[in-house]
């Protein structure tokens, strides 16, 4: 009958898509991260230095696109977190109506490819409301990733032992006080790694918005290439820049995770 | 003792899990200052009964009145009732992301609306009382099971409840830590706290209880003082149970 002498620990949520996040204890991945990062930076520098024609011209042309990629990514991340939290809480709600709506949202959105959603919001719904391409891109990405995040939030909250809720409620805390003070602060720890993965996946998927004539990194590359016909050189540079950005982002997510798990 | 006011009035309570009758027409009164110990075989409905006293379970029939308030009435704000009913769980359920002091302060500030200073003052006294004052700034993960359970007891007491419910508070503990938790509970009982305790610790039951409730198959089968129950029960099921555990 005696259980272990210590308090119940929340289970780990294991959902993984997108880039791997380097952790200190994973030596192999950590080294791979270094090799890839240093390698990519070195190649960029070498290309620009030894063959400024066309590489230096390309790299001067791309920053506007990097800026747009960042803008779309960050706006989509923030908005998808909001959608994800609302839908995730909806998915565990006892209220059948709220639960139904949230579940429907998640099921529908997860069943439609992001590229189709982008087309749908920009071209199909564009028939009724004409919004700027960038706004449509952010809305589509947020709705899509919000559904993924919702599942992560739901899983993270589900992983908190039921006893935590019971203890809080037995002290007279309301359901929302319990969520705010007891459940979410604990869920953040289990949620952060998979959410970090989603950030990285979202950054990469943001290249899809180039199809809506949003001048992101990929689109700028395409514009340069179609005028100069330097397809190989341009897309090599674009790929290297995506790689560097993704590696930096995964590093940041890794640092953030370490901080949170040390926080005790 | 029996003339004092009835704090908990349980009247014809039944509860089903599908076809299983977890509570079978249970009626029971718990009086102010009384320590009631509930015992019975596994699955007899002890936890279900205890948890129906603060509405952690729903019931299918009957009434539970706490200090004059019908808690299963739709119009009752259950959170107000729970402020007055402390509960201690087998698995402690301390908040791992909060320090010991924060564990005690949280509901005091959020629910009781005490200021941080007020709450901290009360918490300090309670931590001293349960003997873990020096752990105030630790996180629960650093504490032993016995210490965590004492935090949980102090956290419930910090709400200044009128009644305390304990569901097998020592069952998850290593044997050498059971005593320290039972000591705290004994002290509480002596101070006149109204307590309902589900436990398998028969020594505690005999020594501290004013009344023993014996449950089997969801029903209260027998009750009496420890002396009546342990030494003079005529009930066959109670005798069988006692012969198995003593
Ligand atoms: N959530 C549930 N769903 C279905 N059956 C349940 C549920 N909770 C309890 N039961 C059943 O109800 C009956 C009473 O359970 P309860 O937990 O109250 O027993 P108990 O006396 O506390 O037992 P123990 O000494 O093992 O803790 C048992 O038969 C149990 O299997
Ligand atoms: Mg039980």
Short mmCIF file of C-alpha atoms and ligand atoms in Angstrom, two decimals:
data_model
loop_
_atom_site.label_atom_id
_atom_site.label_comp_id
_atom_site.label_asym_id
_atom_site.label_seq_id
_atom_site.Cartn_x
_atom_site.Cartn_y
_atom_site.Cartn_z
CA UNK A 1 0.00 0.00 0.00
CA UNK A 2 2.66 2.64 0.79
CA UNK A 3 3.48 4.66 -2.30
CA UNK A 4 6.84 6.29 -2.69
CA UNK A 5 7.58 8.77 0.06
CA UNK A 6 7.73 11.83 -2.14
CA UNK A 7 5.04 13.93 -3.77
CA UNK A 8 3.67 12.93 -7.14
CA UNK A 9 5.65 14.39 -10.03
CA UNK A 10 3.90 15.56 -13.17
CA UNK A 11 4.54 13.26 -16.09
CA UNK A 12 6.61 14.46 -19.03
CA UNK A 13 4.82 15.45 -22.18
CA UNK A 14 6.56 13.93 -25.17
CA UNK A 15 5.41 15.57 -28.35
CA UNK A 16 8.03 16.43 -30.89
CA UNK A 17 8.00 17.94 -34.31
CA UNK A 18 10.32 20.48 -35.77
CA UNK A 19 13.92 21.09 -34.88
CA UNK A 20 15.68 19.31 -32.08
CA UNK A 21 16.51 21.42 -29.09
CA UNK A 22 20.06 21.05 -27.81
CA UNK A 23 20.25 20.13 -24.13
CA UNK A 24 23.46 20.00 -22.15
CA UNK A 25 23.02 16.35 -21.20
CA UNK A 26 22.51 15.24 -24.79
CA UNK A 27 26.13 15.32 -25.86
CA UNK A 28 25.59 14.07 -29.40
CA UNK A 29 22.96 16.64 -30.25
CA UNK A 30 24.92 19.39 -28.56
CA UNK A 31 27.97 18.71 -30.70
CA UNK A 32 25.85 18.41 -33.84
CA UNK A 33 24.37 21.80 -33.03
CA UNK A 34 27.84 23.33 -32.75
CA UNK A 35 29.12 21.75 -35.94
CA UNK A 36 26.05 22.85 -37.89
CA UNK A 37 26.08 26.37 -36.47
CA UNK A 38 29.79 27.04 -36.83
CA UNK A 39 29.76 25.31 -40.22
CA UNK A 40 26.88 27.35 -41.59
CA UNK A 41 28.33 30.64 -40.39
CA UNK A 42 31.77 29.75 -41.79
CA UNK A 43 30.37 28.83 -45.16
CA UNK A 44 28.39 32.05 -45.37
CA UNK A 45 31.45 34.11 -44.47
CA UNK A 46 33.68 32.17 -46.86
CA UNK A 47 31.25 32.51 -49.75
CA UNK A 48 30.78 36.23 -49.22
CA UNK A 49 34.50 36.79 -48.79
CA UNK A 50 35.84 34.67 -51.62
CA UNK A 51 33.00 35.11 -54.08
CA UNK A 52 31.34 38.44 -53.31
CA UNK A 53 29.90 38.29 -56.80
CA UNK A 54 27.03 37.24 -56.44
CA UNK A 55 27.04 36.18 -52.75
CA UNK A 56 27.62 39.62 -51.29
CA UNK A 57 24.88 41.04 -53.50
CA UNK A 58 22.53 38.30 -52.40
CA UNK A 59 23.21 38.84 -48.73
CA UNK A 60 22.59 42.56 -49.12
CA UNK A 61 19.26 41.82 -50.76
CA UNK A 62 17.91 39.42 -48.13
CA UNK A 63 17.67 41.32 -44.79
CA UNK A 64 14.30 42.88 -45.67
CA UNK A 65 13.02 39.35 -46.06
CA UNK A 66 14.57 38.20 -42.79
CA UNK A 67 12.80 41.08 -41.09
CA UNK A 68 9.44 40.06 -42.57
CA UNK A 69 10.03 36.41 -41.65
CA UNK A 70 10.71 37.45 -38.06
CA UNK A 71 7.72 39.73 -37.96
CA UNK A 72 5.35 37.06 -39.25
CA UNK A 73 6.86 34.39 -37.00
CA UNK A 74 6.78 36.41 -33.80
CA UNK A 75 3.28 37.74 -34.37
CA UNK A 76 2.08 34.23 -35.18
CA UNK A 77 3.76 32.74 -32.13
CA UNK A 78 2.13 35.25 -29.78
CA UNK A 79 -1.29 34.91 -31.34
CA UNK A 80 -1.11 31.12 -31.54
CA UNK A 81 -0.21 30.98 -27.84
CA UNK A 82 -3.39 32.89 -27.07
CA UNK A 83 -5.50 30.66 -29.34
CA UNK A 84 -3.77 27.59 -27.97
CA UNK A 85 -4.35 28.50 -24.34
CA UNK A 86 -8.00 29.32 -24.89
CA UNK A 87 -8.65 26.21 -26.95
CA UNK A 88 -6.56 24.04 -24.62
CA UNK A 89 -8.56 25.18 -21.59
CA UNK A 90 -11.71 24.67 -23.68
CA UNK A 91 -10.66 21.10 -24.42
CA UNK A 92 -10.56 20.24 -20.71
CA UNK A 93 -13.65 22.25 -19.80
CA UNK A 94 -16.52 20.39 -18.14
CA UNK A 95 -18.89 22.57 -20.12
CA UNK A 96 -19.97 20.40 -23.04
CA UNK A 97 -20.60 23.35 -25.35
CA UNK A 98 -17.22 25.01 -24.81
CA UNK A 99 -15.51 21.64 -24.94
CA UNK A 100 -17.29 20.80 -28.20
CA UNK A 101 -16.32 24.04 -29.90
CA UNK A 102 -12.69 23.74 -28.83
CA UNK A 103 -12.46 20.11 -29.91
CA UNK A 104 -14.03 20.87 -33.25
CA UNK A 105 -11.56 23.68 -33.87
CA UNK A 106 -8.62 21.43 -33.08
CA UNK A 107 -9.89 18.54 -35.17
CA UNK A 108 -10.75 20.60 -38.22
CA UNK A 109 -7.62 22.69 -38.27
CA UNK A 110 -5.31 19.77 -37.66
CA UNK A 111 -6.92 17.95 -40.53
CA UNK A 112 -6.21 20.63 -43.14
CA UNK A 113 -2.70 21.32 -44.47
CA UNK A 114 -1.33 24.72 -43.52
CA UNK A 115 -0.74 25.60 -47.17
CA UNK A 116 -4.41 24.96 -47.93
CA UNK A 117 -5.42 27.09 -44.94
CA UNK A 118 -3.23 29.92 -46.22
CA UNK A 119 -4.85 29.71 -49.63
CA UNK A 120 -8.27 29.49 -48.07
CA UNK A 121 -7.93 32.55 -45.87
CA UNK A 122 -6.25 34.69 -48.51
CA UNK A 123 -7.90 33.66 -51.77
CA UNK A 124 -11.18 31.98 -50.79
CA UNK A 125 -12.20 34.29 -47.96
CA UNK A 126 -10.61 37.12 -49.89
CA UNK A 127 -13.77 37.04 -51.91
CA UNK A 128 -15.61 38.55 -48.93
CA UNK A 129 -12.99 40.52 -46.99
CA UNK A 130 -9.80 41.74 -48.55
CA UNK A 131 -7.05 41.87 -45.95
CA UNK A 132 -3.36 42.54 -46.58
CA UNK A 133 -1.44 39.38 -47.41
CA UNK A 134 0.75 39.71 -44.34
CA UNK A 135 -2.26 39.91 -42.03
CA UNK A 136 -3.83 36.88 -43.69
CA UNK A 137 -0.56 35.02 -43.32
CA UNK A 138 -0.37 35.77 -39.60
CA UNK A 139 -4.02 34.84 -39.05
CA UNK A 140 -3.70 31.56 -40.91
CA UNK A 141 -0.47 30.57 -39.18
CA UNK A 142 -1.88 31.46 -35.74
CA UNK A 143 -5.10 29.57 -36.24
CA UNK A 144 -3.19 26.56 -37.45
CA UNK A 145 -0.52 26.57 -34.78
CA UNK A 146 -3.08 27.51 -32.14
CA UNK A 147 -4.67 24.11 -32.72
CA UNK A 148 -1.33 22.35 -32.26
CA UNK A 149 -0.55 24.39 -29.16
CA UNK A 150 -4.02 23.62 -27.77
CA UNK A 151 -3.18 19.92 -27.76
CA UNK A 152 0.09 20.61 -25.99
CA UNK A 153 -1.60 22.80 -23.39
CA UNK A 154 -4.26 20.17 -22.86
CA UNK A 155 -1.69 17.40 -22.47
CA UNK A 156 0.42 19.55 -20.14
CA UNK A 157 -2.53 20.37 -17.94
CA UNK A 158 -3.75 16.77 -17.96
CA UNK A 159 -0.32 15.68 -16.78
CA UNK A 160 -0.69 17.56 -13.49
CA UNK A 161 -1.87 15.06 -10.86
CA UNK A 162 -5.56 15.37 -10.02
CA UNK A 163 -4.65 15.67 -6.35
CA UNK A 164 -3.32 19.17 -7.01
CA UNK A 165 -6.72 20.36 -8.15
CA UNK A 166 -8.45 18.59 -5.30
CA UNK A 167 -6.13 20.11 -2.74
CA UNK A 168 -6.67 23.61 -4.13
CA UNK A 169 -10.44 23.19 -4.35
CA UNK A 170 -10.60 21.74 -0.84
CA UNK A 171 -9.02 24.98 0.37
CA UNK A 172 -11.94 26.91 -1.11
CA UNK A 173 -10.18 28.09 -4.27
CA UNK A 174 -12.42 28.50 -7.29
CA UNK A 175 -11.79 26.64 -10.49
CA UNK A 176 -10.17 29.65 -12.15
CA UNK A 177 -8.03 30.45 -9.08
CA UNK A 178 -6.87 26.84 -9.14
CA UNK A 179 -5.99 27.04 -12.82
CA UNK A 180 -4.13 30.29 -12.38
CA UNK A 181 -2.20 29.62 -9.18
CA UNK A 182 -1.76 25.86 -9.13
CA UNK A 183 -2.20 24.24 -12.53
CA UNK A 184 -0.74 26.60 -15.12
CA UNK A 185 2.48 27.42 -13.24
CA UNK A 186 3.22 23.70 -13.00
CA UNK A 187 2.05 22.93 -16.52
CA UNK A 188 4.44 25.51 -17.99
CA UNK A 189 7.36 23.25 -17.21
CA UNK A 190 6.00 20.27 -19.08
CA UNK A 191 4.58 22.43 -21.84
CA UNK A 192 7.66 24.46 -22.63
CA UNK A 193 9.76 21.87 -24.50
CA UNK A 194 7.01 20.90 -26.98
CA UNK A 195 5.94 24.54 -27.33
CA UNK A 196 9.55 25.42 -28.11
CA UNK A 197 9.47 22.79 -30.83
CA UNK A 198 6.36 24.40 -32.24
CA UNK A 199 8.10 27.80 -32.32
CA UNK A 200 10.84 26.35 -34.45
CA UNK A 201 8.44 24.48 -36.69
CA UNK A 202 6.41 27.66 -37.08
CA UNK A 203 9.48 29.63 -38.09
CA UNK A 204 10.24 27.13 -40.82
CA UNK A 205 6.63 26.90 -41.95
CA UNK A 206 6.55 30.69 -42.22
CA UNK A 207 8.35 30.20 -45.55
CA UNK A 208 4.99 28.99 -46.89
CA UNK A 209 3.63 32.52 -46.69
CA UNK A 210 5.89 33.52 -49.57
CA UNK A 211 3.18 32.03 -51.73
CA UNK A 212 0.82 34.87 -50.72
CA UNK A 213 3.26 37.45 -52.07
CA UNK A 214 4.51 38.25 -48.59
CA UNK A 215 8.10 39.36 -49.00
CA UNK A 216 9.67 37.05 -46.48
CA UNK A 217 13.12 35.57 -46.68
CA UNK A 218 12.19 32.91 -49.22
CA UNK A 219 10.21 35.35 -51.38
CA UNK A 220 13.07 37.83 -51.44
CA UNK A 221 15.35 35.03 -52.53
CA UNK A 222 12.98 34.10 -55.29
CA UNK A 223 12.79 37.71 -56.46
CA UNK A 224 16.56 37.95 -56.58
CA UNK A 225 16.98 34.65 -58.35
CA UNK A 226 14.38 35.30 -61.01
CA UNK A 227 16.14 38.50 -62.02
CA UNK A 228 19.73 37.34 -61.79
CA UNK A 229 19.16 33.69 -62.71
CA UNK A 230 21.59 32.78 -59.90
CA UNK A 231 19.26 30.09 -58.60
CA UNK A 232 21.91 27.88 -57.08
CA UNK A 233 23.74 30.68 -55.28
CA UNK A 234 20.59 32.40 -54.04
CA UNK A 235 18.86 29.34 -52.64
CA UNK A 236 22.08 28.13 -51.05
CA UNK A 237 22.25 31.42 -49.19
CA UNK A 238 18.56 31.31 -48.26
CA UNK A 239 18.89 27.77 -46.93
CA UNK A 240 21.97 28.67 -44.89
CA UNK A 241 20.25 31.68 -43.38
CA UNK A 242 17.17 29.63 -42.42
CA UNK A 243 19.48 27.09 -40.85
CA UNK A 244 21.32 29.70 -38.80
CA UNK A 245 18.08 31.31 -37.59
CA UNK A 246 16.58 27.94 -36.66
CA UNK A 247 19.71 26.93 -34.80
CA UNK A 248 19.75 30.18 -32.85
CA UNK A 249 16.08 29.81 -31.98
CA UNK A 250 16.50 26.23 -30.82
CA UNK A 251 19.42 27.34 -28.69
CA UNK A 252 17.31 30.07 -27.09
CA UNK A 253 14.51 27.62 -26.38
CA UNK A 254 17.04 25.24 -24.83
CA UNK A 255 18.39 27.98 -22.56
CA UNK A 256 14.88 28.96 -21.53
CA UNK A 257 14.08 25.35 -20.64
CA UNK A 258 17.22 24.96 -18.56
CA UNK A 259 16.33 28.14 -16.70
CA UNK A 260 12.85 26.92 -15.91
CA UNK A 261 13.90 23.46 -14.77
CA UNK A 262 16.68 24.91 -12.57
CA UNK A 263 14.15 27.23 -11.02
CA UNK A 264 13.58 25.09 -7.93
CA UNK B 1 -19.73 15.62 24.04
CA UNK B 2 -22.86 14.32 22.34
CA UNK B 3 -24.96 17.26 23.52
CA UNK B 4 -22.75 19.78 21.73
CA UNK B 5 -23.74 21.17 18.38
CA UNK B 6 -23.78 18.96 15.29
CA UNK B 7 -21.25 20.39 12.81
CA UNK B 8 -21.74 17.79 10.12
CA UNK B 9 -25.10 16.20 9.55
CA UNK B 10 -25.18 13.40 6.99
CA UNK B 11 -28.64 12.13 6.20
CA UNK B 12 -29.49 9.06 4.11
CA UNK B 13 -26.65 9.60 1.67
CA UNK B 14 -26.27 7.14 -1.19
CA UNK B 15 -23.91 7.13 -4.10
CA UNK B 16 -23.52 4.82 -7.05
CA UNK B 17 -20.69 4.12 -9.45
CA UNK B 18 -22.71 2.47 -12.17
CA UNK B 19 -24.22 -0.54 -10.45
CA UNK B 20 -21.85 -0.35 -7.51
CA UNK B 21 -23.32 1.16 -4.37
CA UNK B 22 -20.37 3.07 -2.97
CA UNK B 23 -22.49 4.67 -0.22
CA UNK B 24 -25.57 2.92 1.04
CA UNK B 25 -27.98 5.18 2.90
CA UNK B 26 -25.43 6.59 5.31
CA UNK B 27 -26.58 8.80 8.18
CA UNK B 28 -24.15 10.30 10.64
CA UNK B 29 -23.70 13.34 12.85
CA UNK B 30 -20.35 14.79 13.83
CA UNK B 31 -20.35 17.10 16.80
CA UNK B 32 -18.22 20.08 17.57
CA UNK B 33 -14.91 19.07 19.14
CA UNK B 34 -15.36 15.41 18.37
CA UNK B 35 -12.75 13.13 16.79
CA UNK B 36 -14.39 10.46 14.70
CA UNK B 37 -12.30 7.68 13.18
CA UNK B 38 -13.71 5.77 10.22
CA UNK B 39 -12.38 2.30 9.61
CA UNK B 40 -13.36 -0.55 7.36
CA UNK B 41 -12.06 -2.84 4.64
CA UNK B 42 -10.68 -1.54 1.36
CA UNK B 43 -13.44 -0.41 -0.97
CA UNK B 44 -15.99 -0.03 1.82
CA UNK B 45 -16.67 3.61 0.94
CA UNK B 46 -14.60 5.43 3.58
CA UNK B 47 -12.97 7.86 1.15
CA UNK B 48 -16.20 8.38 -0.73
CA UNK B 49 -17.99 9.31 2.49
CA UNK B 50 -15.22 11.65 3.59
CA UNK B 51 -15.08 13.32 0.20
CA UNK B 52 -18.82 13.83 0.17
CA UNK B 53 -18.41 16.04 3.26
CA UNK B 54 -16.69 18.74 1.19
CA UNK B 55 -18.38 17.88 -2.09
CA UNK B 56 -15.33 16.50 -3.81
CA UNK B 57 -17.80 13.76 -4.76
CA UNK B 58 -21.33 14.16 -5.97
CA UNK B 59 -24.04 12.11 -4.26
CA UNK B 60 -27.14 10.50 -5.71
CA UNK B 61 -29.43 10.75 -2.70
CA UNK B 62 -29.56 12.32 0.73
CA UNK B 63 -28.24 15.47 2.33
CA UNK B 64 -25.06 16.80 3.87
CA UNK B 65 -25.48 19.79 6.17
CA UNK B 66 -22.36 21.57 7.38
CA UNK B 67 -22.84 24.06 10.17
CA UNK B 68 -26.40 24.61 9.02
CA UNK B 69 -25.61 24.84 5.29
CA UNK B 70 -26.97 22.24 2.88
CA UNK B 71 -23.90 21.76 0.69
CA UNK B 72 -25.60 19.86 -2.12
CA UNK B 73 -28.18 22.60 -2.52
CA UNK B 74 -27.70 24.31 -5.91
CA UNK B 75 -27.80 27.73 -4.27
CA UNK B 76 -24.93 27.03 -1.90
CA UNK B 77 -21.52 28.51 -2.74
CA UNK B 78 -19.42 25.43 -2.11
CA UNK B 79 -16.19 27.45 -1.98
CA UNK B 80 -17.48 29.27 1.09
CA UNK B 81 -18.16 25.92 2.78
CA UNK B 82 -14.78 24.51 1.83
CA UNK B 83 -13.05 27.44 3.52
CA UNK B 84 -14.35 25.95 6.76
CA UNK B 85 -13.54 22.31 5.97
CA UNK B 86 -9.86 21.40 5.80
CA UNK B 87 -8.77 18.22 4.05
CA UNK B 88 -5.59 16.17 4.22
CA UNK B 89 -4.93 13.54 1.55
CA UNK B 90 -3.04 10.29 1.46
CA UNK B 91 -0.77 11.64 -1.27
CA UNK B 92 -0.11 14.99 0.51
CA UNK B 93 -0.81 17.07 -2.61
CA UNK B 94 1.44 19.90 -1.53
CA UNK B 95 2.09 22.44 -4.29
CA UNK B 96 5.55 21.55 -5.65
CA UNK B 97 6.10 24.90 -7.37
CA UNK B 98 5.66 26.86 -4.15
CA UNK B 99 7.80 27.03 -1.04
CA UNK B 100 6.44 25.70 2.22
CA UNK B 101 5.52 29.21 3.29
CA UNK B 102 3.84 29.94 -0.06
CA UNK B 103 1.90 26.69 0.23
CA UNK B 104 0.43 27.94 3.48
CA UNK B 105 -0.11 31.50 2.31
CA UNK B 106 -1.76 30.87 -1.06
CA UNK B 107 -5.35 30.15 -0.06
CA UNK B 108 -5.15 32.50 2.90
CA UNK B 109 -4.50 35.42 0.58
CA UNK B 110 -6.50 34.30 -2.44
CA UNK B 111 -9.53 32.87 -0.64
CA UNK B 112 -9.55 34.38 2.85
CA UNK B 113 -8.27 37.70 1.47
CA UNK B 114 -5.75 38.12 4.24
CA UNK B 115 -2.84 40.46 3.65
CA UNK B 116 0.55 38.87 3.02
CA UNK B 117 1.76 39.91 6.49
CA UNK B 118 -1.29 38.54 8.23
CA UNK B 119 -1.00 35.27 6.35
CA UNK B 120 2.71 34.93 7.01
CA UNK B 121 2.15 35.52 10.71
CA UNK B 122 -0.44 32.76 10.86
CA UNK B 123 1.70 30.43 8.73
CA UNK B 124 4.74 30.87 10.97
CA UNK B 125 2.78 29.88 14.05
CA UNK B 126 1.41 26.81 12.31
CA UNK B 127 4.77 25.73 10.94
CA UNK B 128 6.11 25.94 14.46
CA UNK B 129 3.19 23.90 15.69
CA UNK B 130 3.78 21.08 13.19
CA UNK B 131 7.52 21.26 13.78
CA UNK B 132 8.87 22.39 10.41
CA UNK B 133 9.43 26.08 10.98
CA UNK B 134 13.01 25.83 9.72
CA UNK B 135 11.77 24.50 6.36
CA UNK B 136 9.62 27.56 5.59
CA UNK B 137 11.63 28.59 2.53
CA UNK B 138 12.27 25.13 1.10
CA UNK B 139 10.41 23.65 -1.84
CA UNK B 140 8.42 20.51 -0.96
CA UNK B 141 10.59 18.37 -3.24
CA UNK B 142 13.37 18.76 -0.69
CA UNK B 143 11.25 17.45 2.19
CA UNK B 144 10.57 13.93 3.44
CA UNK B 145 7.10 12.46 3.15
CA UNK B 146 6.39 13.06 6.82
CA UNK B 147 7.42 16.69 6.49
CA UNK B 148 5.32 17.16 3.36
CA UNK B 149 2.30 15.76 5.09
CA UNK B 150 2.83 18.14 7.99
CA UNK B 151 2.99 20.98 5.48
CA UNK B 152 -0.32 19.78 4.08
CA UNK B 153 -1.86 19.71 7.54
CA UNK B 154 -0.57 23.20 8.33
CA UNK B 155 -1.82 24.45 4.95
CA UNK B 156 -5.33 23.22 5.76
CA UNK B 157 -5.18 24.64 9.28
CA UNK B 158 -4.09 28.02 7.94
CA UNK B 159 -7.62 28.55 6.70
CA UNK B 160 -8.75 28.29 10.34
CA UNK B 161 -11.30 25.61 9.46
CA UNK B 162 -14.06 24.45 11.75
CA UNK B 163 -13.47 20.83 10.86
CA UNK B 164 -10.62 18.76 9.46
CA UNK B 165 -10.94 15.68 7.27
CA UNK B 166 -8.06 13.20 6.98
CA UNK B 167 -8.06 10.45 4.33
CA UNK B 168 -5.42 7.89 5.31
CA UNK B 169 -2.85 10.61 6.02
CA UNK B 170 -0.12 8.14 6.94
CA UNK B 171 -0.69 5.36 4.41
CA UNK B 172 1.83 6.74 1.92
CA UNK B 173 4.53 7.25 4.54
CA UNK B 174 7.57 5.21 5.38
CA UNK B 175 6.97 3.58 8.78
CA UNK B 176 9.48 5.75 10.63
CA UNK B 177 7.58 8.92 9.64
CA UNK B 178 4.10 7.82 10.65
CA UNK B 179 4.61 8.83 14.26
CA UNK B 180 5.46 12.46 13.58
CA UNK B 181 2.24 12.93 11.60
CA UNK B 182 0.07 11.09 14.12
CA UNK B 183 1.57 13.23 16.90
CA UNK B 184 0.44 16.39 15.14
CA UNK B 185 -3.04 14.95 14.70
CA UNK B 186 -3.22 13.86 18.32
CA UNK B 187 -2.25 17.35 19.43
CA UNK B 188 -4.98 18.82 17.24
CA UNK B 189 -7.60 16.48 18.64
CA UNK B 190 -6.58 17.35 22.19
CA UNK B 191 -6.95 21.05 21.39
CA UNK B 192 -10.58 20.38 20.52
CA UNK B 193 -10.46 20.44 16.71
CA UNK B 194 -13.39 18.62 15.13
CA UNK B 195 -11.84 15.80 13.11
CA UNK B 196 -12.95 12.98 10.84
CA UNK B 197 -10.11 10.57 10.20
CA UNK B 198 -9.97 7.59 7.87
CA UNK B 199 -7.03 5.48 8.98
CA UNK B 200 -5.66 2.00 9.39
CA UNK B 201 -3.67 3.08 12.47
CA UNK B 202 -5.59 1.24 15.15
CA UNK B 203 -3.37 2.52 17.95
CA UNK B 204 -4.29 6.07 17.03
CA UNK B 205 -7.96 5.15 16.71
CA UNK B 206 -8.08 3.54 20.12
CA UNK B 207 -6.20 6.32 21.83
CA UNK B 208 -7.54 9.47 20.20
CA UNK B 209 -10.99 8.75 18.80
CA UNK B 210 -14.12 9.73 20.67
CA UNK B 211 -16.06 7.49 18.35
CA UNK B 212 -15.26 4.74 15.88
CA UNK B 213 -17.34 4.30 12.74
CA UNK B 214 -17.05 0.94 11.05
CA UNK B 215 -18.04 0.81 7.37
CA UNK B 216 -18.56 -2.14 5.07
CA UNK B 217 -20.04 -2.25 1.56
CA UNK B 218 -20.86 1.44 1.64
CA UNK B 219 -22.84 1.33 4.86
CA UNK B 220 -22.12 2.29 8.47
CA UNK B 221 -22.32 -1.13 10.07
CA UNK B 222 -21.30 -0.37 13.63
CA UNK B 223 -20.26 2.56 15.76
CA UNK B 224 -19.21 3.22 19.32
CA UNK B 225 -16.44 4.38 21.61
CA UNK B 226 -13.06 2.75 21.02
CA UNK B 227 -13.62 0.58 24.03
CA UNK B 228 -17.05 -0.55 22.87
CA UNK B 229 -15.85 -1.17 19.35
CA UNK B 230 -12.48 -2.80 19.81
CA UNK B 231 -13.30 -4.92 22.84
CA UNK B 232 -17.02 -5.50 22.91
CA UNK B 233 -18.46 -5.42 19.41
CA UNK B 234 -21.03 -8.12 18.69
CA UNK B 235 -21.11 -7.40 14.96
CA UNK B 236 -19.77 -10.30 12.90
CA UNK B 237 -18.33 -8.22 10.09
CA UNK B 238 -16.60 -5.91 12.55
CA UNK B 239 -15.20 -8.89 14.42
CA UNK B 240 -13.92 -10.42 11.19
CA UNK B 241 -12.30 -7.13 10.20
CA UNK B 242 -10.65 -6.73 13.61
CA UNK B 243 -9.37 -10.29 13.57
CA UNK B 244 -7.71 -9.60 10.24
CA UNK B 245 -5.92 -6.41 11.15
CA UNK B 246 -5.10 -6.69 14.84
N1 LIG C 1 -14.16 7.05 -9.56
C1 LIG C 1 -14.66 5.83 -9.31
N2 LIG C 1 -15.23 5.12 -10.30
C2 LIG C 1 -15.75 3.89 -10.06
N3 LIG C 1 -15.74 3.29 -8.86
C3 LIG C 1 -15.18 3.95 -7.84
C4 LIG C 1 -14.61 5.24 -8.01
N4 LIG C 1 -14.12 5.66 -6.83
C5 LIG C 1 -14.38 4.65 -5.95
N5 LIG C 1 -15.02 3.63 -6.55
C6 LIG C 1 -15.48 2.39 -5.90
O1 LIG C 1 -16.32 2.75 -4.83
C7 LIG C 1 -16.09 1.90 -3.72
C8 LIG C 1 -15.74 2.73 -2.52
O2 LIG C 1 -14.49 3.32 -2.73
P1 LIG C 1 -13.71 4.14 -1.62
O3 LIG C 1 -12.51 4.71 -2.27
O4 LIG C 1 -14.63 5.07 -0.96
O5 LIG C 1 -13.27 2.99 -0.62
P2 LIG C 1 -12.33 3.09 0.66
O6 LIG C 1 -13.09 2.54 1.79
O7 LIG C 1 -11.79 4.46 0.81
O8 LIG C 1 -11.17 2.08 0.28
P3 LIG C 1 -9.59 2.15 0.58
O9 LIG C 1 -9.40 1.66 1.99
O10 LIG C 1 -9.01 1.19 -0.41
O11 LIG C 1 -9.14 3.55 0.38
C9 LIG C 1 -14.99 0.93 -4.13
O12 LIG C 1 -15.59 -0.28 -4.53
C10 LIG C 1 -14.33 1.62 -5.29
O13 LIG C 1 -13.83 0.66 -6.19
MG1 LIG C 2 -9.85 5.33 0.58
#
